[in-house]
Amino acid sequence: MYNGFMDTQTLKLQGRDITEDDIRFIQSLITTHSDWHRSRLSQELCTLWNWTNASGQMKDMACRSLLGKLHERGHIHLPEPRHQGPAYRARRIPEVSCDTTAIHCALSDLQPLQVSLVRTGPDWDLFRSLLVQYHYLGFERPVGESLRYLIRDQHGRLVALVLFGSAAWKLATRDTFVGWSPEQRQNRLQWVTNNTRFLIPPWVHVPHLASHVLGLVLRRLCADWIIRYGHPIVLLETFVGAAYRGTCYKAANWTYLGMTQGR
């Protein structure tokens, strides 16, 4: 097994300091419990580390991501995954049909819009299916704390969906804008969330809808986050591909901070 720590004695992954002793402990768990799959390993490790969010929920997805990064860098050797990669995940996501009748009208004709928080069940299947079918980035299950919303018009027709997930760990333009030191960023990053997906379905053509939806969702986001995770959200971020103009974010009064390094 490759050590890879080189001159440093700790790694920073998923907001945790991982020492050489931690690496040895994780590998001993894997060796001792060879029958454990990756999900079981992350759950047990969360319990042993008491790794929970502010509301007491285990940070299982964050732990899985941490284990995956350690595995990729050669620090540990995880058991083979039970299921393989994106192709398998895509097969697991059911293709859900919905009304795709073209909507061409004024925003006022859709109001009041109905915002629903998506958890499980048919709405969760619909949410994932629409991202797979119509979003250029597809769908990946978010790591860490996240909330997702479906937006329907007054007639019950779906007109948008929005997903918020974990903020970028390091982002020079954001951290400079906020004025964070590395220690402050580490302690306060949970108060930031990333709008990782925003979709207006291709059959919906309504001027000003996108910026209106952003404002509508953001007015309730902090309260929903407190109920779900026990702490507020005070800052939002998003990334707009260079091929896009981000017009709806500008119209919703988001502040442009600059270009990232592309990673």
XYZ file of C-alpha atoms in Angstrom:
263
model
C 0.000 0.000 0.000
C 1.339 3.411 -0.989
C 1.694 5.864 1.916
C 1.865 9.082 -0.065
C 1.983 11.514 2.842
C 5.404 12.760 1.732
C 6.467 15.733 3.874
C 3.082 16.409 5.442
C 1.632 14.429 8.350
C -2.040 15.111 7.616
C -4.444 15.223 4.705
C -7.456 17.520 4.519
C -10.435 15.634 3.072
C -14.145 16.443 3.380
C -13.298 19.025 6.027
C -11.427 16.531 8.234
C -7.763 16.249 9.135
C -6.705 12.697 8.289
C -3.501 11.503 9.955
C -1.323 8.474 9.294
C -2.876 6.878 12.380
C -6.327 7.395 10.840
C -5.156 5.714 7.643
C -3.842 2.711 9.554
C -7.068 2.487 11.573
C -9.263 2.551 8.451
C -7.159 -0.092 6.745
C -7.328 -2.283 9.847
C -11.138 -2.044 9.741
C -11.102 -3.107 6.102
C -8.751 -6.011 6.802
C -10.540 -7.201 9.943
C -14.013 -6.960 8.405
C -13.425 -8.238 4.908
C -17.142 -8.977 4.532
C -18.109 -5.306 4.921
C -19.122 -3.497 1.741
C -18.235 0.161 1.242
C -21.545 1.474 2.591
C -21.208 -0.571 5.790
C -17.642 0.653 6.217
C -18.634 4.331 5.915
C -21.527 3.896 8.331
C -19.351 2.184 10.921
C -16.637 4.811 10.549
C -19.164 7.636 11.041
C -20.286 5.943 14.256
C -16.746 5.422 15.522
C -15.735 8.995 14.714
C -19.080 10.416 15.866
C -19.154 12.194 12.502
C -22.556 13.868 12.332
C -24.050 17.137 11.157
C -25.617 19.765 13.408
C -28.904 17.859 13.570
C -27.199 14.612 14.604
C -27.456 12.780 11.259
C -24.464 10.662 10.221
C -22.408 12.244 7.431
C -22.436 8.976 5.524
C -22.084 10.366 1.996
C -19.221 12.642 3.047
C -17.504 9.643 4.627
C -17.963 7.566 1.469
C -16.403 10.360 -0.559
C -13.487 10.560 1.880
C -12.887 6.798 1.643
C -13.062 6.950 -2.141
C -10.435 9.699 -2.284
C -8.128 7.781 0.051
C -8.553 4.719 -2.151
C -7.876 6.671 -5.370
C -4.696 8.150 -3.883
C -3.413 4.751 -2.803
C -3.621 5.290 0.966
C -6.098 2.455 1.531
C -7.475 -0.443 -0.478
C -11.285 -0.590 -0.447
C -13.283 -3.705 -1.293
C -14.614 -3.829 -4.820
C -17.885 -1.853 -5.189
C -21.024 -3.944 -5.331
C -22.177 -1.961 -8.356
C -20.115 -0.281 -11.015
C -20.022 3.398 -11.888
C -22.299 5.873 -13.655
C -23.720 3.388 -16.144
C -25.143 1.291 -13.313
C -26.506 4.362 -11.519
C -28.175 5.510 -14.725
C -29.902 2.127 -15.061
C -31.169 2.382 -11.504
C -32.833 5.752 -12.134
C -36.296 5.110 -13.559
C -37.334 7.163 -16.576
C -40.444 8.949 -15.330
C -42.814 10.517 -17.804
C -44.527 13.835 -17.216
C -46.574 16.311 -19.189
C -44.265 17.799 -21.827
C -46.855 19.978 -23.524
C -45.163 23.213 -24.586
C -45.718 26.144 -22.241
C -45.484 29.549 -23.951
C -46.999 32.293 -21.821
C -46.319 35.179 -19.479
C -45.040 34.474 -15.985
C -48.246 35.876 -14.490
C -50.215 33.119 -16.223
C -48.367 30.487 -14.170
C -48.674 32.090 -10.762
C -48.833 31.339 -7.963
C -45.994 28.866 -8.345
C -45.870 25.919 -5.948
C -42.485 24.996 -4.447
C -42.189 21.505 -2.974
C -39.250 20.045 -1.070
C -38.300 16.681 -2.572
C -37.395 13.803 -0.273
C -38.335 10.329 -1.521
C -41.041 8.646 -3.538
C -42.442 9.624 -6.954
C -41.127 13.209 -6.812
C -37.591 11.937 -6.133
C -37.826 9.573 -9.115
C -39.143 12.415 -11.280
C -36.417 14.794 -10.082
C -33.583 12.395 -10.959
C -35.160 11.321 -14.228
C -35.495 14.900 -15.504
C -31.862 15.680 -14.695
C -30.682 12.540 -16.489
C -32.789 13.338 -19.547
C -32.470 17.108 -19.860
C -29.568 18.573 -17.842
C -26.221 18.726 -19.628
C -24.438 17.534 -16.455
C -26.894 14.728 -15.786
C -27.462 13.536 -12.237
C -25.000 12.576 -9.511
C -26.156 11.958 -5.968
C -24.922 14.946 -3.926
C -22.352 14.370 -1.196
C -23.060 15.829 2.240
C -25.939 18.138 3.090
C -28.348 18.872 0.250
C -31.887 19.999 -0.529
C -33.868 19.661 -3.734
C -37.008 21.364 -4.977
C -39.644 20.860 -7.662
C -41.567 23.898 -8.862
C -45.021 23.597 -10.430
C -47.410 26.202 -11.772
C -50.936 26.880 -10.560
C -52.200 24.063 -12.791
C -49.763 21.515 -11.353
C -47.465 21.461 -14.398
C -43.760 21.064 -13.621
C -41.770 24.125 -14.720
C -38.408 23.912 -12.869
C -36.236 21.983 -10.467
C -33.379 23.137 -8.243
C -30.680 21.217 -6.330
C -28.376 22.538 -3.596
C -25.394 20.590 -2.284
C -22.046 20.966 -0.544
C -19.972 24.058 -1.273
C -16.584 23.842 -2.933
C -13.912 23.084 -0.341
C -11.461 25.687 -1.652
C -12.366 28.500 -4.035
C -9.952 31.420 -4.191
C -12.383 34.002 -5.603
C -15.056 33.163 -3.038
C -12.699 32.960 -0.081
C -11.124 36.301 -0.998
C -14.568 37.863 -1.414
C -15.691 36.638 2.009
C -12.338 37.438 3.638
C -11.826 33.994 5.142
C -8.604 32.648 6.545
C -8.101 28.887 5.974
C -9.194 28.228 9.562
C -12.328 30.345 9.215
C -13.242 28.598 5.957
C -12.873 25.201 7.597
C -15.124 26.172 10.514
C -17.790 28.017 8.517
C -18.049 26.253 5.179
C -21.169 24.400 6.335
C -22.979 27.751 6.151
C -22.445 27.851 2.371
C -24.310 25.780 -0.191
C -23.779 25.284 -3.906
C -26.592 25.435 -6.450
C -25.297 22.384 -8.296
C -28.265 21.903 -10.661
C -30.951 24.234 -12.007
C -33.247 23.056 -14.779
C -36.039 24.686 -16.723
C -37.406 21.836 -18.882
C -36.983 22.419 -22.631
C -40.730 22.595 -23.256
C -41.111 25.592 -20.904
C -40.606 29.011 -22.533
C -41.633 31.704 -20.069
C -39.752 35.026 -19.867
C -38.318 35.836 -16.406
C -39.299 32.423 -14.997
C -35.761 31.328 -14.110
C -34.816 34.382 -12.033
C -38.253 34.352 -10.382
C -37.817 30.682 -9.387
C -34.376 31.406 -7.917
C -35.788 34.196 -5.772
C -38.775 32.102 -4.712
C -36.662 29.153 -3.598
C -33.985 31.233 -1.874
C -36.549 32.979 0.299
C -37.310 29.668 2.008
C -33.960 27.875 1.688
C -32.451 28.982 5.019
C -35.530 27.971 7.029
C -35.674 24.593 5.271
C -31.970 24.040 5.945
C -32.373 24.774 9.651
C -35.245 22.284 9.905
C -33.296 19.578 8.058
C -29.743 20.135 9.294
C -29.963 22.313 12.380
C -27.997 25.318 11.096
C -28.617 28.231 8.711
C -27.264 28.983 5.243
C -25.795 32.473 4.867
C -24.137 32.309 1.433
C -24.855 30.600 -1.867
C -22.548 29.864 -4.769
C -22.867 28.385 -8.215
C -20.670 27.709 -11.220
C -21.663 28.742 -14.727
C -19.908 27.040 -17.635
C -17.888 29.319 -19.888
C -20.289 28.595 -22.752
C -23.186 30.086 -20.770
C -23.969 33.654 -19.771
C -25.643 33.154 -16.400
C -28.322 35.708 -17.250
C -30.909 34.370 -14.799
C -28.430 34.575 -11.904
C -27.590 38.176 -12.801
C -31.311 38.961 -12.961
C -31.759 37.375 -9.511
C -29.038 39.699 -8.094
C -26.283 37.121 -7.693
C -22.777 38.628 -7.671
C -20.218 37.570 -10.267
C -16.887 36.864 -8.519
C -14.643 35.719 -11.361
C -13.269 32.688 -13.150
C -12.171 29.499 -11.418
C -9.151 27.435 -12.438
C -11.471 25.017 -14.187
C -11.253 22.063 -11.799
